[in-house]
PDB file of C-alpha atoms in Angstrom:
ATOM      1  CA  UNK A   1       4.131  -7.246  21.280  1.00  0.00           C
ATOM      2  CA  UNK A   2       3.408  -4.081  19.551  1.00  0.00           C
ATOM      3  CA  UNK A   3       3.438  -3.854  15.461  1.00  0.00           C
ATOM      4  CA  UNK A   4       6.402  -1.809  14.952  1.00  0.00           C
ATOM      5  CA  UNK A   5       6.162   1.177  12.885  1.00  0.00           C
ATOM      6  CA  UNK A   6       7.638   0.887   9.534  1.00  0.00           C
ATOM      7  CA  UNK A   7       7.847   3.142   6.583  1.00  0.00           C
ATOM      8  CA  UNK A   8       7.260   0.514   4.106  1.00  0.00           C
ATOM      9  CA  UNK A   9       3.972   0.081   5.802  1.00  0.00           C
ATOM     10  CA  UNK A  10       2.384   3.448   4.750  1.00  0.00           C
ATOM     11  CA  UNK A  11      -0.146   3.472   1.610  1.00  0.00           C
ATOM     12  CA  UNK A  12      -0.151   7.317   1.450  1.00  0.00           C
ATOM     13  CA  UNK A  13       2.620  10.208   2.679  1.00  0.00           C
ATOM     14  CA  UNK A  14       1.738  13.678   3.103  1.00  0.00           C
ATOM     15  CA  UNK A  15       3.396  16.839   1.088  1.00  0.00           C
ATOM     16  CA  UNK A  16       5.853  17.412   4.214  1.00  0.00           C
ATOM     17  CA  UNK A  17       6.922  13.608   4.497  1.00  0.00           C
ATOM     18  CA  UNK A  18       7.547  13.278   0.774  1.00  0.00           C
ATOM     19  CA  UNK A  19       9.699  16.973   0.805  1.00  0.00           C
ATOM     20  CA  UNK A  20      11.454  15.896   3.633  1.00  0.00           C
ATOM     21  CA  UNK A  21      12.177  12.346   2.178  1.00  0.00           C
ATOM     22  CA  UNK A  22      14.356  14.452  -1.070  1.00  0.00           C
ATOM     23  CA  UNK A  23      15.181  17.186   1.029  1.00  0.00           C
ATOM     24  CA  UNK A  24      12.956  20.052  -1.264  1.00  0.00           C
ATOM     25  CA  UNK A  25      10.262  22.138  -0.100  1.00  0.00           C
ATOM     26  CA  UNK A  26       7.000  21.910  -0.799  1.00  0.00           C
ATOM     27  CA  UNK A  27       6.389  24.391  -2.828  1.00  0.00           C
ATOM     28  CA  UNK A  28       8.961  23.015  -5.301  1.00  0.00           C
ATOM     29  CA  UNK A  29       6.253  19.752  -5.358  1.00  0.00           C
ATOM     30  CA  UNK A  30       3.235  21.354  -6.011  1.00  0.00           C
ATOM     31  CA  UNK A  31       5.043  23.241  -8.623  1.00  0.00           C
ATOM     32  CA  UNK A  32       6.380  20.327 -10.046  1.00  0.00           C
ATOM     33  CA  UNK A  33       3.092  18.357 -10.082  1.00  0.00           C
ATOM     34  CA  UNK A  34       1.913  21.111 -12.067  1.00  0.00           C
ATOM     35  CA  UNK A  35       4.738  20.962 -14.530  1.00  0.00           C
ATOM     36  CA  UNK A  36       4.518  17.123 -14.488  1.00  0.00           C
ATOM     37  CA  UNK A  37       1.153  15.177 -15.675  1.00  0.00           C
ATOM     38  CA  UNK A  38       2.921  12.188 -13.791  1.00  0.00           C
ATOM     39  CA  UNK A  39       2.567  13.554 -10.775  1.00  0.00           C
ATOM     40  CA  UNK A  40      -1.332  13.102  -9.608  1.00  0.00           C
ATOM     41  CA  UNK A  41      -1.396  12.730  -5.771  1.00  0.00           C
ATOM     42  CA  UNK A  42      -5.162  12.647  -4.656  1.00  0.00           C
ATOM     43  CA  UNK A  43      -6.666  14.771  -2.553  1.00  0.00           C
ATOM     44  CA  UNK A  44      -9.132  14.102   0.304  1.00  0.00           C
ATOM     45  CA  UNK A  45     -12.054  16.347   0.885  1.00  0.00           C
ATOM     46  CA  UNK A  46     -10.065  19.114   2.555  1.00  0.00           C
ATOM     47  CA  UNK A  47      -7.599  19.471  -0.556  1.00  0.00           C
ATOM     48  CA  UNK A  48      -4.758  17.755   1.343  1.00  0.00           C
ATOM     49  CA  UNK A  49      -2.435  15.795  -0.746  1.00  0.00           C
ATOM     50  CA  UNK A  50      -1.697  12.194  -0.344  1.00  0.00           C
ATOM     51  CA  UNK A  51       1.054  10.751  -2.197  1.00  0.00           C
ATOM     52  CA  UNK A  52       1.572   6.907  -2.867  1.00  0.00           C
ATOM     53  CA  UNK A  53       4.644   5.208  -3.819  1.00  0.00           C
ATOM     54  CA  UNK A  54       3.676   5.668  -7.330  1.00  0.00           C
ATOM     55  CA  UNK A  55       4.056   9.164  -7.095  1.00  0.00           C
ATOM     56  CA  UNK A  56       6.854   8.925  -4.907  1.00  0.00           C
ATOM     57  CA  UNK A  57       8.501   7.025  -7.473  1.00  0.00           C
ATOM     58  CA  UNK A  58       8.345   9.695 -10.120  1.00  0.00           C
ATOM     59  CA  UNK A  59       9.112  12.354  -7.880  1.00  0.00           C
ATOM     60  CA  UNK A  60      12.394  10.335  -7.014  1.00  0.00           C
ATOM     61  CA  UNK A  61      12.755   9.939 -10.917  1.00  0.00           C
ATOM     62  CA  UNK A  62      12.384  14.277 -11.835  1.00  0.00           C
ATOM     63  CA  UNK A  63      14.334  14.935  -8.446  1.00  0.00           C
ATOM     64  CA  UNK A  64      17.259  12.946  -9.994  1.00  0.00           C
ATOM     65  CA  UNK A  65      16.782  14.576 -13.563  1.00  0.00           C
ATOM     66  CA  UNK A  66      16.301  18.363 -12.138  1.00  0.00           C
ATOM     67  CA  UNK A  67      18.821  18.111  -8.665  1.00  0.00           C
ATOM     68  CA  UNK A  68      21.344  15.731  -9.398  1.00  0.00           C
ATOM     69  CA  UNK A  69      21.531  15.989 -13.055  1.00  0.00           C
ATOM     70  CA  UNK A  70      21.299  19.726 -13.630  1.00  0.00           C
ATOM     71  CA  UNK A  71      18.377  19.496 -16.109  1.00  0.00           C
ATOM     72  CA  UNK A  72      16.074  22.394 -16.593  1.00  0.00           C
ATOM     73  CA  UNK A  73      12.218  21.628 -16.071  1.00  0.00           C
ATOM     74  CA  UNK A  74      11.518  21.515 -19.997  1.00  0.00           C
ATOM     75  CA  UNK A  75      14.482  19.111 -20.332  1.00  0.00           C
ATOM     76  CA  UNK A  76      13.081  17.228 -17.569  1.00  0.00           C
ATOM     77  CA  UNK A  77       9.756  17.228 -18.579  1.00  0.00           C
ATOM     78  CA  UNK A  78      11.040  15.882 -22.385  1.00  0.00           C
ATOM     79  CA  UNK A  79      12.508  12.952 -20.611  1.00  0.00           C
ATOM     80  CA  UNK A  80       9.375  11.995 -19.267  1.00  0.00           C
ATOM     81  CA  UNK A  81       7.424  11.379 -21.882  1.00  0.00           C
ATOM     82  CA  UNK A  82       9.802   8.705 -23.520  1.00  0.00           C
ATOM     83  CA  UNK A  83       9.846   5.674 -21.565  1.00  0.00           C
ATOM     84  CA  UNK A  84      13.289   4.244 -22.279  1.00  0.00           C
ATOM     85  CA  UNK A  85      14.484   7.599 -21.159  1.00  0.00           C
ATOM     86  CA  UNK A  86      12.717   7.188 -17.804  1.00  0.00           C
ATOM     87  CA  UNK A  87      13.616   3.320 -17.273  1.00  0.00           C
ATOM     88  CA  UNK A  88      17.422   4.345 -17.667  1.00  0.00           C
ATOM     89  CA  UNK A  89      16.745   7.160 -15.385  1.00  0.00           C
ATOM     90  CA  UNK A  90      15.365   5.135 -12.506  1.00  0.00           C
ATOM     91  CA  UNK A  91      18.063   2.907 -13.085  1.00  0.00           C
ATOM     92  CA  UNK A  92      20.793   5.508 -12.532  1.00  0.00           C
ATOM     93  CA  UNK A  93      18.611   6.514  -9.297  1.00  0.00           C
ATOM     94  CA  UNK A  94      18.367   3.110  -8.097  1.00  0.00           C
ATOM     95  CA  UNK A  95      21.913   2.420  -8.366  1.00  0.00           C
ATOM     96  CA  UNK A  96      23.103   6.042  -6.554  1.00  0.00           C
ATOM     97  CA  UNK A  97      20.648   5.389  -3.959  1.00  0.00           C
ATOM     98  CA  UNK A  98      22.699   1.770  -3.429  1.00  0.00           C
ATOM     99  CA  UNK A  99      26.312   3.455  -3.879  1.00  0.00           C
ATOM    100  CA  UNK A 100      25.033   6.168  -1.006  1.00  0.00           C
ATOM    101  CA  UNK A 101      24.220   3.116   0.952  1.00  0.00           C
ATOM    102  CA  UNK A 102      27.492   1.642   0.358  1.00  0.00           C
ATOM    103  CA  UNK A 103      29.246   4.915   1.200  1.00  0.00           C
ATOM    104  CA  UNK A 104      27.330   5.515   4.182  1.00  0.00           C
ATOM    105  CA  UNK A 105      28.360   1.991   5.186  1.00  0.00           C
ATOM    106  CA  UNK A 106      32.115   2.336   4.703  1.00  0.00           C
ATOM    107  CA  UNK A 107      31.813   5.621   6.749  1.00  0.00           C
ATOM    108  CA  UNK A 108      30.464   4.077   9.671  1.00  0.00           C
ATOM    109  CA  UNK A 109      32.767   1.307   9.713  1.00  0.00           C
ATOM    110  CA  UNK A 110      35.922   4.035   9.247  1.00  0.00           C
ATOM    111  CA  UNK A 111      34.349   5.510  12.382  1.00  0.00           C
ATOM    112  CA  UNK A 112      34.481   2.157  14.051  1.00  0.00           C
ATOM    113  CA  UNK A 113      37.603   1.373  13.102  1.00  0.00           C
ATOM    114  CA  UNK A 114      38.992   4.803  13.934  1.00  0.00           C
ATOM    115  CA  UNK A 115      37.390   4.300  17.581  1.00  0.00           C
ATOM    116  CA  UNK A 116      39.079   1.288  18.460  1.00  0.00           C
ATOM    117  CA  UNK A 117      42.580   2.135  17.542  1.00  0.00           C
TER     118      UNK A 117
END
């Protein structure tokens, strides 16, 4: 039986799996790890970036703050540094990130539903 291939699984994602996983391009995350000491990918010896769930994590956290939340890249970047400010942040994210769940849930189910009748 073959090991199947799960996300969860990975150590590292490249710059085009992480933009694709919050929908951005990459240029927006190389400009924000420059804006954003939190962000620190490493590199391997040809310069290409490998992101862990660490950085994943705060990308998730200044995607929320910047997309969702309207907040410039100074404002943003204030947040950051205080940590309160970031745990309440990443619980917001967490909890969207379960209501889109939910939604996308309920939708299916409608669909279902809608089928059968």
């Amino acid at each position: 039986m073959a090991l199947k291939k799960d996300k969860d699984l990975k150590l590292y994602y490249t710059i085009s799996e992480v933009a694709e996983m919050f929908g951005i391009a990459e240029s927006a995350l190389r400009f924000w790890e420059k804006e954003f000491p939190q962000i620190t990918p490493e590199k391997n010896a040809r310069g290409v970036r490998r992101y862990n769930k660490e950085n994943i994590e705060q990308i998730r956290i200044i995607h929320h703050l910047v997309k969702e939340k309207g907040m410039t890249i100074a404002g943003a970047r204030e947040t950051m540094k205080h940590g309160n400010s970031i745990d309440i942040a990443t619980q917001h994210t967490d909890v969207i990130d379960r209501l889109i769940k939910v939604r996308n849930t309920l939708q299916e189910l409608n669909r279902h539903l809608g089928e059968l009748a």
